Coordinates of C-alpha atoms and ligand atoms in Angstrom, one line a residue:
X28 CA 0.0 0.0 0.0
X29 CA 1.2 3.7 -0.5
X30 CA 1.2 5.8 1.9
X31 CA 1.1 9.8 1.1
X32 CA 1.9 12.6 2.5
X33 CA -0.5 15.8 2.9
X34 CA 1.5 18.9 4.0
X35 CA 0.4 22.4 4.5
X36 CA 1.1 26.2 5.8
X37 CA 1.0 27.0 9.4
X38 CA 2.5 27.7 13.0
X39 CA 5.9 28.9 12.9
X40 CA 8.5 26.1 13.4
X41 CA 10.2 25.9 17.4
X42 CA 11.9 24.4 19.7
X43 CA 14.8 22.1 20.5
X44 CA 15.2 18.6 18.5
X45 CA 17.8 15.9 18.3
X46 CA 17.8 14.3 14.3
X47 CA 18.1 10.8 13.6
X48 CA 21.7 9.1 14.0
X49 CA 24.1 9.1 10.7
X50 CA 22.5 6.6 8.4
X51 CA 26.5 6.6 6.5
X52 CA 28.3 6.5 10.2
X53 CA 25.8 3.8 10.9
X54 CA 26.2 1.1 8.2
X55 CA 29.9 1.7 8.6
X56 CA 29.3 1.5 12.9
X57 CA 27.5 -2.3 12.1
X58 CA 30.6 -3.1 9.0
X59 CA 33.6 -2.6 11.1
X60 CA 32.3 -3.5 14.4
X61 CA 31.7 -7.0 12.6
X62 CA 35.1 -6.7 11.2
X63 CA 37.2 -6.2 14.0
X64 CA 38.3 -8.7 17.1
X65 CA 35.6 -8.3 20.4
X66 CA 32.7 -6.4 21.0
X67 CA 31.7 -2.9 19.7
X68 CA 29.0 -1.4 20.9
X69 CA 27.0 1.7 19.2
X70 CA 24.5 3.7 20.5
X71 CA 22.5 6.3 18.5
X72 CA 22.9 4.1 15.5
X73 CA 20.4 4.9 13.0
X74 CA 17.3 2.4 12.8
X75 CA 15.9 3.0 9.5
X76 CA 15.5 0.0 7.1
X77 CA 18.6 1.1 4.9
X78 CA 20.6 0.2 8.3
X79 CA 18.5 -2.6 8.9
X80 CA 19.4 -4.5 5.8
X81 CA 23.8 -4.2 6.6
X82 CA 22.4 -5.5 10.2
X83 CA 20.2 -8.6 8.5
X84 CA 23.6 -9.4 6.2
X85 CA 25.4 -9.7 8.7
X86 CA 23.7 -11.5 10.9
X87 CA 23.1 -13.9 7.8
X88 CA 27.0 -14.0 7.9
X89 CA 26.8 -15.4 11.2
X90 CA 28.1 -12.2 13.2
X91 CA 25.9 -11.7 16.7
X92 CA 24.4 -8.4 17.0
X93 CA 22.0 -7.9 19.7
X94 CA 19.8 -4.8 20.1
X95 CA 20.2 -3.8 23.8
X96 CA 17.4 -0.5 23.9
X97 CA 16.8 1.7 20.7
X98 CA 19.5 2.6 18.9
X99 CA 22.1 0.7 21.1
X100 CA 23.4 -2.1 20.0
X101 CA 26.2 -5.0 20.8
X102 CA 28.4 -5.9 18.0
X103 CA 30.6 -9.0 18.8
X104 CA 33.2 -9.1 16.2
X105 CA 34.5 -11.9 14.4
X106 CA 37.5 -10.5 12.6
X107 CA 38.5 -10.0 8.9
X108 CA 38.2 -14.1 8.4
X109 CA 35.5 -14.7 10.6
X110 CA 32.2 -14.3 8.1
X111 CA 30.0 -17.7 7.4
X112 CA 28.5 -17.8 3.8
X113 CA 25.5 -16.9 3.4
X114 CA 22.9 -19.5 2.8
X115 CA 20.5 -16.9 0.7
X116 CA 20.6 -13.9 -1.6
X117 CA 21.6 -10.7 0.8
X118 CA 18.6 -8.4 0.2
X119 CA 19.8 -4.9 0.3
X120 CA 16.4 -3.2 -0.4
X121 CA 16.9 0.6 -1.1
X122 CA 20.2 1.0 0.2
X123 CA 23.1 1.8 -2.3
X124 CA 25.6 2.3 0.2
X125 CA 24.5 -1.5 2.0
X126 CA 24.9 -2.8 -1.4
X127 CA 28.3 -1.1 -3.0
X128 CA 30.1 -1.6 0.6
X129 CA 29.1 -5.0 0.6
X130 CA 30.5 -5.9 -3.5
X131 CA 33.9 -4.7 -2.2
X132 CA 33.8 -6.5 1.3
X133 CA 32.5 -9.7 0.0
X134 CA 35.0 -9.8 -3.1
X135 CA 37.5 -11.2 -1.2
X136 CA 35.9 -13.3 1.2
X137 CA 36.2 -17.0 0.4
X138 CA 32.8 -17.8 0.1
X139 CA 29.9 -17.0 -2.9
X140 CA 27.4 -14.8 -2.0
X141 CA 24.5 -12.9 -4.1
X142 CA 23.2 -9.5 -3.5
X143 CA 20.3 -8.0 -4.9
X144 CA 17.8 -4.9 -3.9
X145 CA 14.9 -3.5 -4.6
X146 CA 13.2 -2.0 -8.1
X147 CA 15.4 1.5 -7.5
X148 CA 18.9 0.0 -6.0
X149 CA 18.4 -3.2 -9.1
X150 CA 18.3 0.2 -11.6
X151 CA 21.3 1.8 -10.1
X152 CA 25.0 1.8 -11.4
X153 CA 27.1 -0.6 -9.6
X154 CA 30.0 -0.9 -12.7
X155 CA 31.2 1.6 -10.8
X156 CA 32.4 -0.7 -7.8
X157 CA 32.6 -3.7 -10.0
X158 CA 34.8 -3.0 -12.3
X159 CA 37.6 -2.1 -10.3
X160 CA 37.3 -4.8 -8.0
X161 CA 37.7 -6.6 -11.2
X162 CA 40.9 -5.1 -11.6
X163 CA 41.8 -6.8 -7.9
X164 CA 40.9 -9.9 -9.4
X165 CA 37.7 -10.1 -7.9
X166 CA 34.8 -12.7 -10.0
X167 CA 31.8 -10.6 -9.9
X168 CA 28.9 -11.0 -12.5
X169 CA 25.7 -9.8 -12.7
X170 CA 22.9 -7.8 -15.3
X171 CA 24.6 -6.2 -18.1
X172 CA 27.6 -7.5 -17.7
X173 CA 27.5 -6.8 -13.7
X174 CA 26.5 -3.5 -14.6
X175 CA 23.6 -4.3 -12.3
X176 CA 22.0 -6.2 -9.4
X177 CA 21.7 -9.1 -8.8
X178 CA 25.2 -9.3 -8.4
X179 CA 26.7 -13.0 -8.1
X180 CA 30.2 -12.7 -6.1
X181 CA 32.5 -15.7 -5.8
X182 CA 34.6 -14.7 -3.7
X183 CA 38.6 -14.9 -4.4
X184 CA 42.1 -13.8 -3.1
X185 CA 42.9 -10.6 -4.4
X186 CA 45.6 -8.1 -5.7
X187 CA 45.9 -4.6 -4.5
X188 CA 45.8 -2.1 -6.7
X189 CA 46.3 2.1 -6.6
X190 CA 42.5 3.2 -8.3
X191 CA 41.8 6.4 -9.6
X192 CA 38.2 6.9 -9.4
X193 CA 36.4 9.1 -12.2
X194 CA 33.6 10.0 -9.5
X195 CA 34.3 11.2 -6.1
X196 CA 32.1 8.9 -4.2
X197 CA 32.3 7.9 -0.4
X198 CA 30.6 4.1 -1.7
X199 CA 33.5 3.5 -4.6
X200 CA 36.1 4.6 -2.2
X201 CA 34.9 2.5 0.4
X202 CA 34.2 -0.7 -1.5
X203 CA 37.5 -0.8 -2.6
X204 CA 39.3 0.0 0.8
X205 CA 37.0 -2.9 2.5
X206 CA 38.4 -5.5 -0.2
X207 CA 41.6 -4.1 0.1
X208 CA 41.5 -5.0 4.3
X209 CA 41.3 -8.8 3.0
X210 CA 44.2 -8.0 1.1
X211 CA 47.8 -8.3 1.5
X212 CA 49.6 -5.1 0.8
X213 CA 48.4 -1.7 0.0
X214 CA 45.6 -0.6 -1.7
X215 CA 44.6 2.8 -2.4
X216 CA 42.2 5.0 -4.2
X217 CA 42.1 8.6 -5.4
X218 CA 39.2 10.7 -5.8
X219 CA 38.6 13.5 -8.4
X220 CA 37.3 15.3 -4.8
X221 CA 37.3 14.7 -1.5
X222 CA 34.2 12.2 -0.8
X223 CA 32.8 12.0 3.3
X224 CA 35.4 10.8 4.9
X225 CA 33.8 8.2 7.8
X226 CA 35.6 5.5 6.4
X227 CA 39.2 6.5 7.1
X228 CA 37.8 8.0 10.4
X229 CA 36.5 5.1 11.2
X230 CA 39.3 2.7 10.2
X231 CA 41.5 5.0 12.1
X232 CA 39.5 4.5 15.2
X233 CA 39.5 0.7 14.9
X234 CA 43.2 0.9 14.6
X235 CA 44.0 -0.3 11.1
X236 CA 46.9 1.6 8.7
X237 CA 45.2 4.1 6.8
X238 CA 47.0 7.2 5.2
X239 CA 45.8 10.6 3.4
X240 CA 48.3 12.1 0.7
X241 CA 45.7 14.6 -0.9
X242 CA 42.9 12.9 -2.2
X243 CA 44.6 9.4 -1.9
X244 CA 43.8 7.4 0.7
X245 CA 45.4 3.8 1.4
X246 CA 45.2 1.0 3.7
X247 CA 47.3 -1.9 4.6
X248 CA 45.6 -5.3 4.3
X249 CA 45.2 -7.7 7.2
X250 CA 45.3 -4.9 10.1
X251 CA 44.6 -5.9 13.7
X252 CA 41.1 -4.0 14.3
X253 CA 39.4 -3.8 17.9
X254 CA 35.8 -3.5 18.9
X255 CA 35.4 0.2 19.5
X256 CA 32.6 2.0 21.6
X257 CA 30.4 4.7 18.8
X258 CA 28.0 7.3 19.7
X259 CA 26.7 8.2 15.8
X260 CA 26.2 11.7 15.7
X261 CA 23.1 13.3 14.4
X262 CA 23.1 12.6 10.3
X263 CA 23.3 16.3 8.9
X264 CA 20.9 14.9 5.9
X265 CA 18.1 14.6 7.6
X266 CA 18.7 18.0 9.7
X267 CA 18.3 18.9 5.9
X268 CA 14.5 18.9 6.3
X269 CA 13.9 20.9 9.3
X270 CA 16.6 23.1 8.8
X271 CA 15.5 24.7 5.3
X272 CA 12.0 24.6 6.9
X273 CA 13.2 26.3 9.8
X274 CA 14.6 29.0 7.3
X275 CA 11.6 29.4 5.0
X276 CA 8.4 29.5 7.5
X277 CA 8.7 32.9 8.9
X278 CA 9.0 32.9 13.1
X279 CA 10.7 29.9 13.1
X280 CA 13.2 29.1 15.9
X281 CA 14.3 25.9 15.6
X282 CA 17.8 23.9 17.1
X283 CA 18.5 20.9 15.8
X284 CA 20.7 19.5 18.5
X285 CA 24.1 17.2 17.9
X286 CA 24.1 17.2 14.6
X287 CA 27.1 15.9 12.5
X288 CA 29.5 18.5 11.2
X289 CA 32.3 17.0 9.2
X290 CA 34.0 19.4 6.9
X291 CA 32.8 16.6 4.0
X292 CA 29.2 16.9 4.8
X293 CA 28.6 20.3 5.5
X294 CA 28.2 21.8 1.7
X295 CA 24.6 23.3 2.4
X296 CA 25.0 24.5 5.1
X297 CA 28.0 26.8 3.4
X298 CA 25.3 27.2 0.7
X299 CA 22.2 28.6 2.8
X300 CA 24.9 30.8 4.9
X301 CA 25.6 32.5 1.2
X302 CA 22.0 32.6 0.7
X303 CA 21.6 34.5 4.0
X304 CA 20.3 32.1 6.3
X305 CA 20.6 32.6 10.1
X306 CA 22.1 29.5 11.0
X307 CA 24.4 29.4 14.2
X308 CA 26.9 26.7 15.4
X309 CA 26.6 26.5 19.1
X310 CA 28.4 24.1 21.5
X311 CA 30.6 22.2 19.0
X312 CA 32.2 19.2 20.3
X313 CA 33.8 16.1 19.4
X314 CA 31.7 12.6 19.1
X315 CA 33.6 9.4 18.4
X316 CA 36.1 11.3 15.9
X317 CA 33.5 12.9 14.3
X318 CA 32.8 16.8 14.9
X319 CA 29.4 17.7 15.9
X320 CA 27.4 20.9 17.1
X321 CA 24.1 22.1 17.6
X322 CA 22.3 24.2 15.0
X323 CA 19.9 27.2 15.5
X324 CA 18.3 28.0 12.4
X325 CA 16.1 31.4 12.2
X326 CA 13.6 32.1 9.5
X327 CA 15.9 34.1 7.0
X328 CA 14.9 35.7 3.7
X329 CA 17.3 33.8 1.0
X330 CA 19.0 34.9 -1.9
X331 CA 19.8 32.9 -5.2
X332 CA 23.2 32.0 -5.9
X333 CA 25.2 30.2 -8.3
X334 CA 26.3 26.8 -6.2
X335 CA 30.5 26.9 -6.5
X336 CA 30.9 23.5 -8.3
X337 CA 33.3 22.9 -5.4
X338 CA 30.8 22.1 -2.9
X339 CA 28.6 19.9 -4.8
X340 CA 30.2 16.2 -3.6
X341 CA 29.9 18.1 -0.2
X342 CA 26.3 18.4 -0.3
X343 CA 25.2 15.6 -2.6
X344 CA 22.4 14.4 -0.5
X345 CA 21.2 17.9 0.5
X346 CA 20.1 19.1 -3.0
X347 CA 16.5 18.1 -3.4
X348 CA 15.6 20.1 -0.4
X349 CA 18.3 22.8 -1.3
X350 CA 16.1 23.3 -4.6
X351 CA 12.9 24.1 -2.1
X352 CA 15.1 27.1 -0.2
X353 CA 16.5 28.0 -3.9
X354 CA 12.5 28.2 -4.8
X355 CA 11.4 30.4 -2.0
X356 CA 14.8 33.0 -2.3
X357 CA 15.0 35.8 -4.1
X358 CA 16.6 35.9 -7.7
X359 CA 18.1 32.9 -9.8
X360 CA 20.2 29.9 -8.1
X361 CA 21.9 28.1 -10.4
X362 CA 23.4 24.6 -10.0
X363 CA 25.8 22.7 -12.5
X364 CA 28.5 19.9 -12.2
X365 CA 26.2 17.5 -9.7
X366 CA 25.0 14.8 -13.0
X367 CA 25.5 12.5 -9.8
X368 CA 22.0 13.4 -9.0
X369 CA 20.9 11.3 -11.7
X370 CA 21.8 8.3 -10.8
X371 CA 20.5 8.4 -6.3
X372 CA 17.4 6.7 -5.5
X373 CA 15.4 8.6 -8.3
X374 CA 17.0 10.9 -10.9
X375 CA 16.6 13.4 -8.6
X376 CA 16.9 16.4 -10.8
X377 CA 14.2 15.6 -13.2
X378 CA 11.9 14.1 -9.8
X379 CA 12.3 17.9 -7.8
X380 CA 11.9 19.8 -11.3
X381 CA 9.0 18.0 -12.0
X382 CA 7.7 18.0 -8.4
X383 CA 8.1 22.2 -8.0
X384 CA 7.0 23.1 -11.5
X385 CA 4.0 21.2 -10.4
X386 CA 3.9 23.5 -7.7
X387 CA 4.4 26.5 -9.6
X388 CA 8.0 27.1 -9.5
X389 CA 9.9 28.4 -12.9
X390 CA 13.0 25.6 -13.5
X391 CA 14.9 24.5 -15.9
X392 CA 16.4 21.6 -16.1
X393 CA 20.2 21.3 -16.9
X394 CA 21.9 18.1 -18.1
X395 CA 23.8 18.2 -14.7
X396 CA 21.8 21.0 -13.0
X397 CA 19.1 22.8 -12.3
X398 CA 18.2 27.1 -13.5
X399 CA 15.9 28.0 -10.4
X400 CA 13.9 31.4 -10.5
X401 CA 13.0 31.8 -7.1
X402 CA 9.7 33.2 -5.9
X403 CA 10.6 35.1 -3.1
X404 CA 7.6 34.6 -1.9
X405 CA 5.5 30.9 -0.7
X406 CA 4.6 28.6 -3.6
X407 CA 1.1 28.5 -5.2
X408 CA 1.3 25.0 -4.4
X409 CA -2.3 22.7 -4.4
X410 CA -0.9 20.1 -6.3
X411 CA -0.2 16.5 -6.3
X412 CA 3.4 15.1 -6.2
X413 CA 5.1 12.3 -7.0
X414 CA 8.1 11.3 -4.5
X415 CA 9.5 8.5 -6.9
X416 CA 9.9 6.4 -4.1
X417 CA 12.7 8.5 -3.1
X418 CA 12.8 9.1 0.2
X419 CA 14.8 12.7 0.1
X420 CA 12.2 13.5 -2.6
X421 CA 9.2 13.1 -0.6
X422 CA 10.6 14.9 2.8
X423 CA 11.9 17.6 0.2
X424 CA 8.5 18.5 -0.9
X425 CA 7.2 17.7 2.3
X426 CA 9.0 21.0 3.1
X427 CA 7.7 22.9 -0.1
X428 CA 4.0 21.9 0.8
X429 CA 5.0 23.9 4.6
X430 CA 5.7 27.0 2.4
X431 CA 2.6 27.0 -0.4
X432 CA -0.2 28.6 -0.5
X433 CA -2.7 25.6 -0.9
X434 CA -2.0 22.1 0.3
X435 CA 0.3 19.6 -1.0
X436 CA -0.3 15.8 -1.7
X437 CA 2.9 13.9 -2.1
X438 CA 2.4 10.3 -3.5
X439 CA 3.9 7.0 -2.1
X440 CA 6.0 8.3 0.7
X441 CA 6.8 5.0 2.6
X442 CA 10.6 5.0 1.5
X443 CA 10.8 7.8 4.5
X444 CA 12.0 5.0 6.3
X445 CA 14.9 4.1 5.0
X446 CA 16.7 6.9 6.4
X447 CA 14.0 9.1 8.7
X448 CA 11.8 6.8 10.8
X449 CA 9.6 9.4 12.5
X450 CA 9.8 12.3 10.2
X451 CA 6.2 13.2 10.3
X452 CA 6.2 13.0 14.1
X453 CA 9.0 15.0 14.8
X454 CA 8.1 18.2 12.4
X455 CA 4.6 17.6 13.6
X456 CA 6.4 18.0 17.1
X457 CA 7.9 21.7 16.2
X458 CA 4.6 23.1 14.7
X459 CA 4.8 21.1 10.9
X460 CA 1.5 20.4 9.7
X461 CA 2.3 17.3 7.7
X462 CA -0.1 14.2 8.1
X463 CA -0.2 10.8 6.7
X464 CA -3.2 11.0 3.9
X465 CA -5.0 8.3 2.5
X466 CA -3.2 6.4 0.4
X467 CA -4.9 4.3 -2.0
Ligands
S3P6 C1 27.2 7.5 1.0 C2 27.8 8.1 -0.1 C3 27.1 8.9 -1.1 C4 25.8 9.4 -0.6 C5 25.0 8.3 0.1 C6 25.8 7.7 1.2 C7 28.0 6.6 1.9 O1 26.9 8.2 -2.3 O2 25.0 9.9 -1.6 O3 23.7 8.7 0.5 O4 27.5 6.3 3.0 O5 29.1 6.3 1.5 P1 28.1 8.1 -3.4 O6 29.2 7.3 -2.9 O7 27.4 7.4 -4.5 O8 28.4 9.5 -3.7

């Protein structure tokens, strides 16, 4: 059944909120926790079904992972050579990240293993991860020539190599960098741009050899990793939603509290500072190796701006909701060099251009961009939207309906849960009025 979303205009957003844990620190939490030698245990860990799946695979790899109270769990490691095969196909639903971390840690395991996902992740690049891996030797095979999932993986001893990536992305990097722990010698990959980073923070933390020269980072195979204790800060994604709402319903007072500031996640918040937005850092602190602050957003009258190409890998996640504040600010934002876009859950530039037009915003859409002539002023709104089963989508024009002048229906909205469990409560708790509708 589809569930949809009805949001509309009203109170000003307030008060003090904590976001959802890190849904990338998370997988990575579950991954390395199940990697390393005795017991890791993670609190805050993020409990949306995205997370979910990496938990499922590896209990279906024989690794014990108990869930002590929400969002705490005990991870009791069995080391780099301590995974059981699988006796089924992995199921990695919606989650790209469950699914491209996994291709490079179960390369060069010595066991077959199928992964698959659902109707979005099966549509999704994955040469990307496959083909180098293929260059360590790895047997892989899959659709279109392992192009896509299903992807069959029989796994082998491998070679290290030195990759240069042609896309700065946190899932290549990583993939590679987990087949190159089973690996002896040094493997290392270079990105056309800094990608997030949690994965040499992380690695660092469990106490395997990893090195930055630039944007090369390597590791040393076979490393002695020990179970660590996480606290996964607040994921600065999904502070995305409240945040730009925050800044577009006027009276809003909103802090969003211990929420995840690394330098390679903070792109929109740079962006909606140029725009004008009252947003304040207070009380920033350290988190398990990860910075973190709390962030008071005031309603702010935004200006358009041309995105410095720059900051796009930076705020790759944030752009669907970015578009909303770019509709609602004065003047023209433009957007270029972020084709990425294209290929997340839904092509999400031609999903947010068709969702706003619909709304009656003025975009055009750029082969690896978006022209946005903002309003100014709220959106006409009183439409219907489609969310694409994209979960950033939906919440993204969740946000436009909170700024329009009639109500907004946004179709098929159950994928919130891959990354925000509770969305609707928690802006319904600062003043949102967002509701479930009746989905057919
Ligand atoms: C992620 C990396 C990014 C991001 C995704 C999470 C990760 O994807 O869009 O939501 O946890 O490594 P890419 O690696 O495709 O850029």
């Amino acid at each position: 059944m589809s569930k949809d979303l009805i949001a509309k205009a009203g109170s000003p957003l307030k008060g003090r909120i904590a976001t959802p844990g890190d849904k990338s620190i998370s997988h990575r939490s579950i991954i390395f926790g199940a990697l390393a030698e005795g017991e890791t245990m993670v609190t805050k860990l993020l409990e949306g079904e995205d997370v979910q799946r990496t938990v499922a695979a590896f209990r279906a790899m024989g690794v014990e992972i108990e869930r002590l109270e929400e969002g705490a769990y005990r991870i009791e490691g069995v080391g780099l050579d301590g995974l059981a095969e699988p006796d089924d196909v992995l199921d990695m639903g919606n989650s790209g990240t469950a699914m491209r971390l996994l291709t490079g840690l179960l390369a060069s395991q010595p066991f077959f293993s199928v992964l698959s996902g659902d109707d979005s992740l099966r549509g999704r690049p994955m040469g990307r991860v496959v083909n180098p891996l293929r260059r360590m030797g790895a047997k892989i095979s899959g659709r279109d020539g392992g192009r896509l999932a299903p992807l069959v993986i029989e796994g082998q001893e491998l070679i290290p190599i030195e990759y240069t990536s042609p896309v700065a992305s946190a899932q290549v990097k990583t993939a590679i960098l987990l087949a190159g722990l089973n690996t002896a010698g040094e493997t290392s990959v270079t990105e056309p741009a800094l990608s997030r980073d949690h994965t040499e923070r992380m690695l660092l933390a469990f106490g395997a050899d990893v090195r930055r020269n630039g944007l090369t980072v390597t590791v040393d195979g076979w490393p002695e990793m020990v179970g660590q204790k996480i606290v996964v800060p607040g994921d600065i994604s999904s502070a995305a939603f409240p945040m730009v709402a925050a800044l577009l319903v006027p009276g809003s007072d909103l802090t969003l509290e211990g929420v995840g500031i690394n330098p390679t996640r903070t792109g929109l918040l740079e962006l909606l500072l140029q725009m004008g937005g009252d947003i304040e850092q207070l009380n920033v602190r350290e988190e398990g190796g990860e910075p973190v602050a709390d962030l008071r957003v005031r309603h702010s009258q935004l200006h358009g701006i041309t995105v410095p190409i720059e900051v796009v890998p930076r705020a790759i996640d944030e752009f669907p909701v970015f578009f909303v504040a770019a509709a609602l600010a004065v003047g023209e934002t433009i957007l270029a060099g972020a084709e990425e876009l294209r290929v997340k859950e839904s092509d999400r530039i031609s999903a947010m251009v068709e969702g706003l037009s619909r709304l009656g915003v003025e975009l055009e859409e750029l082969a690896d961009g978006v022209r946005i002539i903002g309003l100014g002023v709220e959106l006409p709104g009183g439409a219907e939207v489609e969310s694409h089963s994209d979960h950033r989508i939906a919440m993204s024009l969740a946000v436009a309906g909170l700024v329009s002048q009639k109500p907004v229906k946004i179709l098929g909205c159950e994928n919130i849960n891959t990354s925000f469990p509770g969305f609707v409560e928690l802006m319904a708790g600062i003043g949102a009025d967002i509701v479930w509708g009746d989905g057919a």
